[in-house]
CSV table of C-alpha atoms and ligand atoms in Angstrom, one decimal:
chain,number,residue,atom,x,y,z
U,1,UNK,CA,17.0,59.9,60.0
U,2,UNK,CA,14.4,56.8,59.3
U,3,UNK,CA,11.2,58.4,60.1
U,4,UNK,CA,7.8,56.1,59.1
U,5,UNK,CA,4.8,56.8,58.5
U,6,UNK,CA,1.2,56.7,60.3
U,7,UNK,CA,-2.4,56.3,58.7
U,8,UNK,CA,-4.6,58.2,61.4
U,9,UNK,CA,-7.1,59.8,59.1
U,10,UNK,CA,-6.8,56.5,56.7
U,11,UNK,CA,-8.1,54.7,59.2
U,12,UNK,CA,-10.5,57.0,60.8
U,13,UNK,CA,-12.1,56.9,57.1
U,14,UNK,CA,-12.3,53.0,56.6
U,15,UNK,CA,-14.1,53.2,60.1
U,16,UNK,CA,-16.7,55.3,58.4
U,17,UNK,CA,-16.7,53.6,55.2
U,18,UNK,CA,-17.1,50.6,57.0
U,19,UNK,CA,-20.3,51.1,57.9
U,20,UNK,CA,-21.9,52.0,54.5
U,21,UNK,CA,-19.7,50.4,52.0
U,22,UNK,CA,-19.2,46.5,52.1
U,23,UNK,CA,-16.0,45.5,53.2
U,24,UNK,CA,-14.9,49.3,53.6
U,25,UNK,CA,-13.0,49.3,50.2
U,26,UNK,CA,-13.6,46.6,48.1
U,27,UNK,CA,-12.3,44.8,45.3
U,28,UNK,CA,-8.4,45.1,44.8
U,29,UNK,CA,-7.8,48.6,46.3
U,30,UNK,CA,-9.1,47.3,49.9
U,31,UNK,CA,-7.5,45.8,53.0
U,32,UNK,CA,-9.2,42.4,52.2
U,33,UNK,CA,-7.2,41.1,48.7
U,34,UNK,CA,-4.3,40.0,50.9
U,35,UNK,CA,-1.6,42.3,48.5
U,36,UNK,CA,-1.3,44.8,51.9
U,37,UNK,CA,-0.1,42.7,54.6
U,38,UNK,CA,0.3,43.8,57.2
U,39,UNK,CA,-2.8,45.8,56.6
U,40,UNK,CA,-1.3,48.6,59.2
U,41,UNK,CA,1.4,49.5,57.4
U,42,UNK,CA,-0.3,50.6,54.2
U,43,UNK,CA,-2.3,53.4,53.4
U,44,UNK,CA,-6.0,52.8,52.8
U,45,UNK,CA,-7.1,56.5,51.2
U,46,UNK,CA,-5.6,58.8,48.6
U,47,UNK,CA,-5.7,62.2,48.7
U,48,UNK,CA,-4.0,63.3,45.1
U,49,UNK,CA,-1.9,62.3,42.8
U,50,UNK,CA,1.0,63.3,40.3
U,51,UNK,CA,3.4,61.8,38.2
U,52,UNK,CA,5.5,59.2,39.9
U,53,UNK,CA,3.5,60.2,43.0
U,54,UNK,CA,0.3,59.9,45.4
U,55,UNK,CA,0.0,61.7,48.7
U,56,UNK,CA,-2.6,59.4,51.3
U,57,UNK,CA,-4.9,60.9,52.9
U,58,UNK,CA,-2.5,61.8,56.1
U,59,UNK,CA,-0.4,63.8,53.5
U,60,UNK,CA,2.0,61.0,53.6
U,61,UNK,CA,4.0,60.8,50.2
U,62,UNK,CA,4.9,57.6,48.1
U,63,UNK,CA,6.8,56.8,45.1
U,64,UNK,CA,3.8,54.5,43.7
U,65,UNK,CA,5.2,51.1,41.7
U,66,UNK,CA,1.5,50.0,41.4
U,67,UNK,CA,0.3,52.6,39.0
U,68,UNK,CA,-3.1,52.0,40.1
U,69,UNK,CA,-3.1,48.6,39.2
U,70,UNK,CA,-1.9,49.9,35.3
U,71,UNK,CA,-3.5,52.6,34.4
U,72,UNK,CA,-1.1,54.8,35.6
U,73,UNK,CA,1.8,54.8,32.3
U,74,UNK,CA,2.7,58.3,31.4
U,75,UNK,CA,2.5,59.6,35.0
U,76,UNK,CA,-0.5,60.6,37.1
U,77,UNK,CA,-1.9,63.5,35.9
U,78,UNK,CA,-0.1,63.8,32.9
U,79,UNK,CA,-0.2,67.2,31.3
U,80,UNK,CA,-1.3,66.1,27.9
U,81,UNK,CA,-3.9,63.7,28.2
U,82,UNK,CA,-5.2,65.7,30.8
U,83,UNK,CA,-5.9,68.5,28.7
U,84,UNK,CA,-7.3,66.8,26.0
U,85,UNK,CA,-9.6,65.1,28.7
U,86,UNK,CA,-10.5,68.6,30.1
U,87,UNK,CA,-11.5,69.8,26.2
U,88,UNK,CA,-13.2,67.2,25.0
U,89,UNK,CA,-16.0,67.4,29.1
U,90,UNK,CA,-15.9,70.8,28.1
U,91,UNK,CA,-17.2,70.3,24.3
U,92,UNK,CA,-19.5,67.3,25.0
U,93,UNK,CA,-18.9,64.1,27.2
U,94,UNK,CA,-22.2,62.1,28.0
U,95,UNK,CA,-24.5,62.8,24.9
U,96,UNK,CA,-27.4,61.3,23.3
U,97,UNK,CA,-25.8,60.6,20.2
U,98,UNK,CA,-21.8,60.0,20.3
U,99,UNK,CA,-18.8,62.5,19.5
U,100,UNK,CA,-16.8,61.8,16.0
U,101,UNK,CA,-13.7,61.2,18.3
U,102,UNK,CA,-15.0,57.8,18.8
U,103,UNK,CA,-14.0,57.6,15.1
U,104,UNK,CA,-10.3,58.6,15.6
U,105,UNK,CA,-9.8,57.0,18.3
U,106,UNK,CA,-10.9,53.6,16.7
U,107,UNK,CA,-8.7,54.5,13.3
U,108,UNK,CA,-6.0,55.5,16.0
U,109,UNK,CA,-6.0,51.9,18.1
U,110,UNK,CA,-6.5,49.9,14.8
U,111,UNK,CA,-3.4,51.8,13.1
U,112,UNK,CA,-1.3,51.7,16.2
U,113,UNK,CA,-2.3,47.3,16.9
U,114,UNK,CA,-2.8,46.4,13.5
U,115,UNK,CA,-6.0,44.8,14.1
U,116,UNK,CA,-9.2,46.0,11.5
U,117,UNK,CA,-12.1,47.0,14.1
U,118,UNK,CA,-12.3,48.4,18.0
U,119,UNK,CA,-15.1,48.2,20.3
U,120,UNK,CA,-14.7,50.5,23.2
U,121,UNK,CA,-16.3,49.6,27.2
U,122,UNK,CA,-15.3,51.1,30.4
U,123,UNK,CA,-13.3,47.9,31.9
U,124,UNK,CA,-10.7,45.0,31.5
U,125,UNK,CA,-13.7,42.5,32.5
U,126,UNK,CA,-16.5,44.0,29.8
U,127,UNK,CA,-13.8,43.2,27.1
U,128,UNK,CA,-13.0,39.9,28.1
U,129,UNK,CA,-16.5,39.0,28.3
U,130,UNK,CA,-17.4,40.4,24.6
U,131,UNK,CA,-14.6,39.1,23.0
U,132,UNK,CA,-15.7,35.3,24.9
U,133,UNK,CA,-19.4,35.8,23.5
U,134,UNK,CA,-17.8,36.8,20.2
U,135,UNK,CA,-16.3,33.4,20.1
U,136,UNK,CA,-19.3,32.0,20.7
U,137,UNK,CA,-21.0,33.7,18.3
U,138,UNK,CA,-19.0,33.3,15.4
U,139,UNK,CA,-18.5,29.5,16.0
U,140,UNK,CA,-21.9,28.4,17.7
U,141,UNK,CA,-19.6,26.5,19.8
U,142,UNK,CA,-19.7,26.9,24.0
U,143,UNK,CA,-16.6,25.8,25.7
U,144,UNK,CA,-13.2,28.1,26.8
U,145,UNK,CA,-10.3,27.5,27.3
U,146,UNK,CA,-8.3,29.0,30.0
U,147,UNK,CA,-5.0,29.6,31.5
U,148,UNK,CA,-5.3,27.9,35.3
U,149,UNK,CA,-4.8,30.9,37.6
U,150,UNK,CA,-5.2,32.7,35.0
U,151,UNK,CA,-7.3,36.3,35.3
U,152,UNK,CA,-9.5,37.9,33.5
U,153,UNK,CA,-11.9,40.0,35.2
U,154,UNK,CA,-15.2,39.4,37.7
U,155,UNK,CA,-17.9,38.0,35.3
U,156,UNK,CA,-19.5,34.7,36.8
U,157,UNK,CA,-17.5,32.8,33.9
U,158,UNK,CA,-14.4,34.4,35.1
U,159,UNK,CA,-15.3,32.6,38.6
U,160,UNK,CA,-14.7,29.4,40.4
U,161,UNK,CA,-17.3,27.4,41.3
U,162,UNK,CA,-17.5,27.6,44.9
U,163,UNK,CA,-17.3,31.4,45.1
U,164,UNK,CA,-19.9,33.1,46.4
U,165,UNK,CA,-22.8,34.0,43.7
U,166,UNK,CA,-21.4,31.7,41.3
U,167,UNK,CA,-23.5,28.5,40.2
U,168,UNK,CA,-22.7,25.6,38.1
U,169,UNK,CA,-23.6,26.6,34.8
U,170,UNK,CA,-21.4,30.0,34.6
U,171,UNK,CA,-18.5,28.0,34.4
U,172,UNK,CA,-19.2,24.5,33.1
U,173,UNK,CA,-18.0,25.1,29.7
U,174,UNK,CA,-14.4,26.2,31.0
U,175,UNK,CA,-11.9,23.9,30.6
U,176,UNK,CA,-8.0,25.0,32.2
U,177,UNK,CA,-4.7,24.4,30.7
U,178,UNK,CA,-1.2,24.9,32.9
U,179,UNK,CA,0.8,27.7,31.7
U,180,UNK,CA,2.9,27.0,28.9
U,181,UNK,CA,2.1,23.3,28.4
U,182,UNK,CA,0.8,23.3,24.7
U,183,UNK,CA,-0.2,19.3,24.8
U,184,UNK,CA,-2.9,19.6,27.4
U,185,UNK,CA,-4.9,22.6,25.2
U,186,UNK,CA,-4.3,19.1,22.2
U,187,UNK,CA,-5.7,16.9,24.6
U,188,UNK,CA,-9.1,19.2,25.5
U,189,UNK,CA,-9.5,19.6,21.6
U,190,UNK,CA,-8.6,15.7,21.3
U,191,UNK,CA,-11.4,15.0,23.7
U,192,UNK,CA,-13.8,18.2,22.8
U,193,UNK,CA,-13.6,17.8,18.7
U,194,UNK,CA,-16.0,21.1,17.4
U,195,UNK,CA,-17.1,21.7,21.0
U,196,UNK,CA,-14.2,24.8,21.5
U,197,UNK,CA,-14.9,28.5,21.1
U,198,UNK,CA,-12.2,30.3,22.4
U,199,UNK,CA,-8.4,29.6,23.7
U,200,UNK,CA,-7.9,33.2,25.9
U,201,UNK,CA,-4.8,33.7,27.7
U,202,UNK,CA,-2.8,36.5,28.7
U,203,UNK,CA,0.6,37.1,26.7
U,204,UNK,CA,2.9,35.9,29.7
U,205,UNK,CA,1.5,33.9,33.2
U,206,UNK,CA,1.4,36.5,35.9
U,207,UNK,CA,-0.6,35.6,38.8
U,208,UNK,CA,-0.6,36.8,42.2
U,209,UNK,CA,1.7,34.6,45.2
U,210,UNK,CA,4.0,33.1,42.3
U,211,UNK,CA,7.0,33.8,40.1
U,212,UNK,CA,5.6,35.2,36.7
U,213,UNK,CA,6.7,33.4,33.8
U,214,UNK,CA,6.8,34.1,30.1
U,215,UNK,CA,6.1,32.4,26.9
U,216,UNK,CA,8.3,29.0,26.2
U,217,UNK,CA,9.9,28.9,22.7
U,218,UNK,CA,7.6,28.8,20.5
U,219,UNK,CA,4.7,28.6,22.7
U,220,UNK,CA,2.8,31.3,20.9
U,221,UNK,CA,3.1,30.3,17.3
U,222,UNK,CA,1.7,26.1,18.3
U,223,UNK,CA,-1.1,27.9,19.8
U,224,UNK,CA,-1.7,30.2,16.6
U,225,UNK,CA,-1.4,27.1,14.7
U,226,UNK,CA,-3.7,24.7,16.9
U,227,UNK,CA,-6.3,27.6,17.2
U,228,UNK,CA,-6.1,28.0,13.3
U,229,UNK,CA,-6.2,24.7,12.7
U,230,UNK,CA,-9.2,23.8,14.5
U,231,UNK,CA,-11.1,26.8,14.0
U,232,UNK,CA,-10.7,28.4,17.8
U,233,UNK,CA,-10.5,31.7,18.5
U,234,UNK,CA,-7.3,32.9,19.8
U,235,UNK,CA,-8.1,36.1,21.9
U,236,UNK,CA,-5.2,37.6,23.9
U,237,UNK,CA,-6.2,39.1,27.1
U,238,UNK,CA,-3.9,42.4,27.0
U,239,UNK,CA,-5.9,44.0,29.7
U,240,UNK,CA,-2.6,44.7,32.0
U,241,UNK,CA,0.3,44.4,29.8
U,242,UNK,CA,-1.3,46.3,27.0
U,243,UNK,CA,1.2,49.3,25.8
U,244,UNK,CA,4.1,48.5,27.9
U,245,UNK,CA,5.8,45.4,26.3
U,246,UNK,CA,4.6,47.2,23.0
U,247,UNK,CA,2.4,49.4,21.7
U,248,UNK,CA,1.3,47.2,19.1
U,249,UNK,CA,-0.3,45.1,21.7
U,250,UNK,CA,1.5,42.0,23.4
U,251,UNK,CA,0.3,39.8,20.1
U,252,UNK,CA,2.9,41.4,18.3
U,253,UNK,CA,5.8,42.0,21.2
U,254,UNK,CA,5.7,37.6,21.2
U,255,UNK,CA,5.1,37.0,17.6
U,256,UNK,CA,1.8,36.0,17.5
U,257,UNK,CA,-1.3,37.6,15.3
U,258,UNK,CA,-4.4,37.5,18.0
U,259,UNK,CA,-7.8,37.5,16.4
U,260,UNK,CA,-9.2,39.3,19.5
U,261,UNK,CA,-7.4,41.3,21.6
U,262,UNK,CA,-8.2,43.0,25.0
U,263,UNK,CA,-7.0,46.2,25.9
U,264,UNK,CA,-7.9,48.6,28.8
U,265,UNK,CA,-5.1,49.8,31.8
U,266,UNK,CA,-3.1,52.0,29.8
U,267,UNK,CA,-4.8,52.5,27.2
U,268,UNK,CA,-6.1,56.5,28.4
U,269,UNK,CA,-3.8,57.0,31.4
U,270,UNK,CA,-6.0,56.3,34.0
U,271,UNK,CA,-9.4,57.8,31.7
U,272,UNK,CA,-12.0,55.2,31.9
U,273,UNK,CA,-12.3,52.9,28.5
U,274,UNK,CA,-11.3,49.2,27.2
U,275,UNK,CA,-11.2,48.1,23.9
U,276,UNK,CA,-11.8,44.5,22.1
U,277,UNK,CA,-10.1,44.8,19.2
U,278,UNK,CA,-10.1,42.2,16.4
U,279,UNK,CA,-9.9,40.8,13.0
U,280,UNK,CA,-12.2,41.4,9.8
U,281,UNK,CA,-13.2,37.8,9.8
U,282,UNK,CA,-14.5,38.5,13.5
U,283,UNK,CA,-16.4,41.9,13.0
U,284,UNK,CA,-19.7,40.0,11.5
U,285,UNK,CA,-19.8,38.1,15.2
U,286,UNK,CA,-19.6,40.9,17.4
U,287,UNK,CA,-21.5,42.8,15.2
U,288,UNK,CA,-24.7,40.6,16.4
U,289,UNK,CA,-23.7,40.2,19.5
U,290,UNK,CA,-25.7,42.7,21.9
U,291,UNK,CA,-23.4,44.8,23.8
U,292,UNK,CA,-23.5,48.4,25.5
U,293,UNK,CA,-23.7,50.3,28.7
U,294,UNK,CA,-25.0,53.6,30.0
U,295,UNK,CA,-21.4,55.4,29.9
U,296,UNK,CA,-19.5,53.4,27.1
U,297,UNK,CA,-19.8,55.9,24.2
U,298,UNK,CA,-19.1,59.1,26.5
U,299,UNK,CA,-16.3,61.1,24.7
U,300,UNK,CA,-14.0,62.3,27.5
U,301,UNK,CA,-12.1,58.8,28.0
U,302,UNK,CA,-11.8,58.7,24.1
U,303,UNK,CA,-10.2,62.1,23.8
U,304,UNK,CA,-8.1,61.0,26.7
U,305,UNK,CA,-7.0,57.4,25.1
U,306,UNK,CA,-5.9,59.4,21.9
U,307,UNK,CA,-3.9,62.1,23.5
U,308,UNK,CA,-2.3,58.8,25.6
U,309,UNK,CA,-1.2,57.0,22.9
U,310,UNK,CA,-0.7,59.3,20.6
U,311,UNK,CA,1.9,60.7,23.0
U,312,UNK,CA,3.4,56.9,24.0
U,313,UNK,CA,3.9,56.5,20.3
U,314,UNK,CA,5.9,60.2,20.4
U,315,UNK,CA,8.0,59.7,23.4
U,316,UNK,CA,8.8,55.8,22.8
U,317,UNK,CA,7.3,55.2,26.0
U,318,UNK,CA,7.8,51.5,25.9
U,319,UNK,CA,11.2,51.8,25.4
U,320,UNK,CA,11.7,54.4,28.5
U,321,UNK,CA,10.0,51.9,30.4
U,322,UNK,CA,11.9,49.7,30.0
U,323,UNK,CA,15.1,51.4,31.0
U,324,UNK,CA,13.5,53.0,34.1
U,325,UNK,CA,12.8,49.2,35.3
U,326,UNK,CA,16.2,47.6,34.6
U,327,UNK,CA,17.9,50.5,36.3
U,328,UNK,CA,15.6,49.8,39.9
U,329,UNK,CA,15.8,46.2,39.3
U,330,UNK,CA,19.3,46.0,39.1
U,331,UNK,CA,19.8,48.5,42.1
U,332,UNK,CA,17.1,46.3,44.2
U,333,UNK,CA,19.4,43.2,43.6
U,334,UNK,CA,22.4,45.5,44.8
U,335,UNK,CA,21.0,46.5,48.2
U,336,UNK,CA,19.2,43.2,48.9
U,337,UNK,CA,22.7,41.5,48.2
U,338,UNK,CA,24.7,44.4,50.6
U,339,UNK,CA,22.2,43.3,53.2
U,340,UNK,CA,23.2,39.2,52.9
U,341,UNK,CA,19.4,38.8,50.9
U,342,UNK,CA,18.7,37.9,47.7
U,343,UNK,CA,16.0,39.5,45.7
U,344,UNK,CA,13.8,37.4,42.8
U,345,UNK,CA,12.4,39.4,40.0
U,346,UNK,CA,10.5,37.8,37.4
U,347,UNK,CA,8.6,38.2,34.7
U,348,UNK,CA,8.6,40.8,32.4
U,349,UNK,CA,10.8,43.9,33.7
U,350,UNK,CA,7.7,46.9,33.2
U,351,UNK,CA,5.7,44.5,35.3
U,352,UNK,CA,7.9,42.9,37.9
U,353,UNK,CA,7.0,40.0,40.5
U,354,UNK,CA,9.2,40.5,43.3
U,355,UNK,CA,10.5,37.8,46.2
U,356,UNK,CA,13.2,36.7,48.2
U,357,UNK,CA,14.9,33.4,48.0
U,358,UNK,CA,14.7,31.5,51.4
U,359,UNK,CA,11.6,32.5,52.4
U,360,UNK,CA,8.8,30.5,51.3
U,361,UNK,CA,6.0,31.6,53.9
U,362,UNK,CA,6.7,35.1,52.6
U,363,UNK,CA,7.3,36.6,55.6
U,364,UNK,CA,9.9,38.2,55.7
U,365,UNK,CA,9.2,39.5,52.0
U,366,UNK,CA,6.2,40.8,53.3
U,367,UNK,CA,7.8,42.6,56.2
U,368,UNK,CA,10.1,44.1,54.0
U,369,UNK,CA,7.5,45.6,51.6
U,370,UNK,CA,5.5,47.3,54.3
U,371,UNK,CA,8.5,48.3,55.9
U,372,UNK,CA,9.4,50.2,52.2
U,373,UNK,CA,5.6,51.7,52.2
U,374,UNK,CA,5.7,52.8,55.5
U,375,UNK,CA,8.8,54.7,54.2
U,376,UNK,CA,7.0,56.2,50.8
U,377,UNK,CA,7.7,53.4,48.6
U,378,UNK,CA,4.5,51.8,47.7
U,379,UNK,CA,5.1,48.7,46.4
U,380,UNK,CA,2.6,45.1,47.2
U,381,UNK,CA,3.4,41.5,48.7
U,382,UNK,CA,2.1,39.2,46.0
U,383,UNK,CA,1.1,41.3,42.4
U,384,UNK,CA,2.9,42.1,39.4
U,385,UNK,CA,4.5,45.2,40.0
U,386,UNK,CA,4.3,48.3,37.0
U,387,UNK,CA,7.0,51.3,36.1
U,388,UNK,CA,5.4,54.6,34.8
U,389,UNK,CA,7.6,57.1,32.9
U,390,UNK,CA,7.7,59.4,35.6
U,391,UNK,CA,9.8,57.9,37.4
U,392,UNK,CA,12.9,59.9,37.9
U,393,UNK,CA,16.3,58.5,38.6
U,394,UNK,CA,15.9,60.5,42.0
U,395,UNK,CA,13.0,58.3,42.5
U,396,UNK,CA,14.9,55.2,42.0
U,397,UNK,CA,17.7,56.2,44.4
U,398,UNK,CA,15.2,57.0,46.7
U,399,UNK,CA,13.7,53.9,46.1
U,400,UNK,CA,17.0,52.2,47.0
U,401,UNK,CA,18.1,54.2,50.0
U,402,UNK,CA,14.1,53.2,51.3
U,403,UNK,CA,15.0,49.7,50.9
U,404,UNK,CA,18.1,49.5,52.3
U,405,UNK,CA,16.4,51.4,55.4
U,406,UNK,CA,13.6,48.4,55.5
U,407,UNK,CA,16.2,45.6,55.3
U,408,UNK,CA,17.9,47.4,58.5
U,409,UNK,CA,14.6,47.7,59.8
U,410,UNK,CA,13.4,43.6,59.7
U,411,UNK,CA,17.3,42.5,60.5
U,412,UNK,CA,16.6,41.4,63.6
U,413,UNK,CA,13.4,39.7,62.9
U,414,UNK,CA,14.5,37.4,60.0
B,1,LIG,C1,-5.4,40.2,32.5
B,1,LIG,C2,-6.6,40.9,33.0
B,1,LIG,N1,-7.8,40.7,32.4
B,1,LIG,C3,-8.9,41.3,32.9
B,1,LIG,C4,-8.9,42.1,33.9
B,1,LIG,C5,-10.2,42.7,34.4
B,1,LIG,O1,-10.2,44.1,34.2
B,1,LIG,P1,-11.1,45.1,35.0
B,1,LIG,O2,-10.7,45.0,36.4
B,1,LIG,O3,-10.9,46.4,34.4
B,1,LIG,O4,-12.5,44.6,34.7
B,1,LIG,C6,-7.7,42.4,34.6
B,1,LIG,C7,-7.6,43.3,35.7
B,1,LIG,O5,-6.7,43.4,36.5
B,1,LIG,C8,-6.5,41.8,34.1
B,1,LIG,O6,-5.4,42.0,34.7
C-alpha cells in the first residue's frame, strides 16, 4: 500500500505563526530557504522526537536524514546525554557565577581535539565571529579571507553586500577564493602584503544547489604552509562537520593543524553550546578580545557536551557513521538504477549531497525528495545531508523501499 502523508495541523499552525512571527518560521527551518520544495509536501512543525525519528505535528512519522541541520549525532533524545543534561538543570544551570563543569568540559574538548584552550558560546555563527576578531586581534591586521559560497553563519561580515541590513563596511575587508584553488589565496597575499588576518574555510566545500567537494591533494598542507608563512591565521570552520569525519576535529581527519577551530552541531547532541578552540600562541588574543552573552556560561549544555562526547569517543561513533551511510548510499544507487535513474552522492559520506544526473533544473530531483518525505523519509532538495547512529538497518530498508515508492510515484512526470 503507498499511503502519503498530509500537513493539516502544520499548516493550520504556520497560518497562525504567520501573523506574529516574520516569515512564519524563519531562518533554515522555514518554508522560505528553498531546501522544501515543493513547500506542500513537507512538514512545517514538530511534535517530538527520538532517535532516528521525529513525529510532525499531524503525528506523521519520518526517518530524519537532516538531524536538525547537525546537531542531531547520537540520536534524538539520547538516553545518556539526556541524563546528564537533566542532572546538571537540576543542580544548577543559569547561575551568577559558573559550574566547575565548564572546567571539564574544556579539559575534555582540548584532550579529545588536541588544541590548548576552549571558549564556549551558544552557536556556529558566535564562534566564527570570535575566532575572525581573534585574528584581528593578534595580528592588528583587517582583511579575511574566504571560501566563495562558502558559510559561516549570519554576522553582517558573514553577508553579501546587497542583503538586506548589510552596508559596505561589514564586508569590505573580505576577500573570496574558489574552492580548492591555492594560487588565488597567493595572489590576495601578493597584492595584500601584511594587510591579512585570517584564511577561514570549512574542511571540505559544501554548499547548498551544488555537488560538494573535498580537499585536492595537498590542498590543506600549501594552505598551512602559506598561512604560516605569512603570519595568517588558519581557522577551520568545523561548525557542521565537527565530530563526524573525526572526533579530533576535521583539522586532523585532512592532515592539517588549525590554529582556530570552530565547533558547535554535534558537539552536545542537540544541547545548546559552540566552542572556538585554539592554539597557545592564540590564547593572549582572544583573551582581550571582549566576548560573552547572557546564556553562554549556563551549565546544562556543558554537562550535555561531556556526556556527548564522552560517549562518541566510547561507541566509535565516527566510525558507525560511517558504515550506516555507505550501506544507504549504496542501496540509494541500487533502486535509483532499478528505476533507469542515476543517483549523485558527493561529498563526504556522513554528510551527503544528493542529485540525479540528467536533470539540471532539479526538478525532478526535487519531486523525488518530497515524494520520499511525503512517505516518512525526510530528506532536502539542495543541503548536505547528515547520518545519526540511530539509524537502524530497518531504517535504511525502509528508506529504500520509500524511494523506490517515489520513483514509481514521479514516473510519469519525468
Ligand atoms: C560551516 C558553518 N559555519 C557556521 C555556521 C553558523 O552556525 P549557527 O547557525 O549555529 O550560527 C553554520 C551553520 O550551519 C555552518 O554550517
Amino acid at each position: 500500500m503507498d499511503k502519503v502523508y498530509s500537513y493539516t495541523k502544520s499548516r493550520l499552525l504556520y497560518n497562525r505563526a504567520l501573523k506574529v512571527i516574520p516569515t512564519g518560521v524563519y531562518g533554515h527551518l522555514g518554508p522560505s530557504n528553498g531546501c522544501a520544495i515543493p513547500v506542500d509536501y513537507f512538514p512545517i512543525f514538530s511534535h517530538k522526537a527520538k532517535g532516528a525519528y521525529f513525529w510532525d505535528a499531524d503525528g506523521n512519522k519520518f526517518v530524519d536524514y537532516m538531524c536538525a541541520y547537525g546537531p542531531n549525532i547520537l540520536g534524538y533524545g539520547d538516553e545518556d546525554v539526556d541524563k546528564a543534561a537533566i542532572a546538571q538543570l537540576k543542580k544548577g544551570n543559569c547561575v551568577t557565577i559558573v559550574d566547575e563543569c565548564l572546567v571539564d568540559f574544556a579539559e575534555l574538548l582540548t584532550d579529545t581535539t588536541g588544541k590548548d584552550w576552549a571558549f564556549f558560546c551558544k552557536n556556529g555563527g558566535d564562534v566564527t565571529s570570535l575566532a575572525v576578531m581573534t585574528a584581528r586581534a593578534a595580528t592588528g591586521r583587517k582583511k579575511i579571507v574566504m571560501v566563495k559560497n562558502g558559510y559561516h553563519g549570519v554576522a553582517p561580515w558573514t553577508q553579501k553586500l546587497g542583503y538586506a541590513g548589510v552596508i559596505e563596511e561589514d564586508v569590505s575587508n573580505n576577500l573570496c577564493v574558489h574552492w580548492n584553488d591555492v594560487g588565488e589565496f597567493e595572489n590576495l597575499i601578493a597584492k595584500y602584503p601584511g594587510e591579512i588576518a585570517a584564511f577561514i574555510s570549512t574542511p571540505y566545500y559544501h554548499p547548498t544547489f551544488e555537488d560538494n567537494v573535498l580537499p585536492a591533494e595537498n590542498y590543506w598542507k600549501r594552505i598551512r604552509e602559506l598561512c604560516t608563512r605569512h603570519g595568517i591565521v588558519l581557522v577551520i570552520d568545523d561548525i557542521r562537520c565537527g565530530f563526524r569525519l573525526d572526533i579530533k576535529g576535521s583539522d586532523v581527519h585532512y592532515g592539517v593543524k588549525a590554529d582556530l577551530i570552530t565547533f558547535c552541531k554535534a558537539i552536545a547532541n542537540g544541547y545548546n553550546v559552540s566552542a572556538l578552540c585554539g592554539a597557545e600562541s592564540l590564547k593572549g588574543a582572544v583573551s582581550d578580545v571582549f566576548y560573552t552573552g547572557s546564556y553562554w556560561l549556563s551549565a546544562e549544555p556543558f554537562a550535555a557536551g561531556i556526556a556527548c562526547i564522552t560517549k562518541m569517543k566510547k561507541e566509535n561513533t565516527v566510525a558507525k557513521l560511517r558504515f550506516i551511510a555507505d550501506k544507504l548510499h549504496s542501496g540509494l544507487k541500487d533502486v535509483a538504477k532499478a528505476n533507469n535513474r542515476e543517483i549523485i552522492i558527493t561529498g563526504e559520506p556522513v554528510m551527503w549531497y544528493m542529485r540525479h544526473s540528467n536533470d539540471e533544473n532539479f526538478f525532478m530531483h526535487q519531486a523525488w525528495v518530497a515524494e520520499c518525505v511525503r512517505r516518512g523519509v525526510f530528506f532536502t532538495n539542495h543541503h548536505n545531508h547528515f547520518i545519526n547512529a540511530a539509524v537502524s538497518d530497518e531504517d535504511i530498508a525502509f528508506t529504500l523501499d520509500v524511494a523506490d515508492k517515489a520513483y514509481k510515484a514521479i514516473r510519469d512526470r519525468f
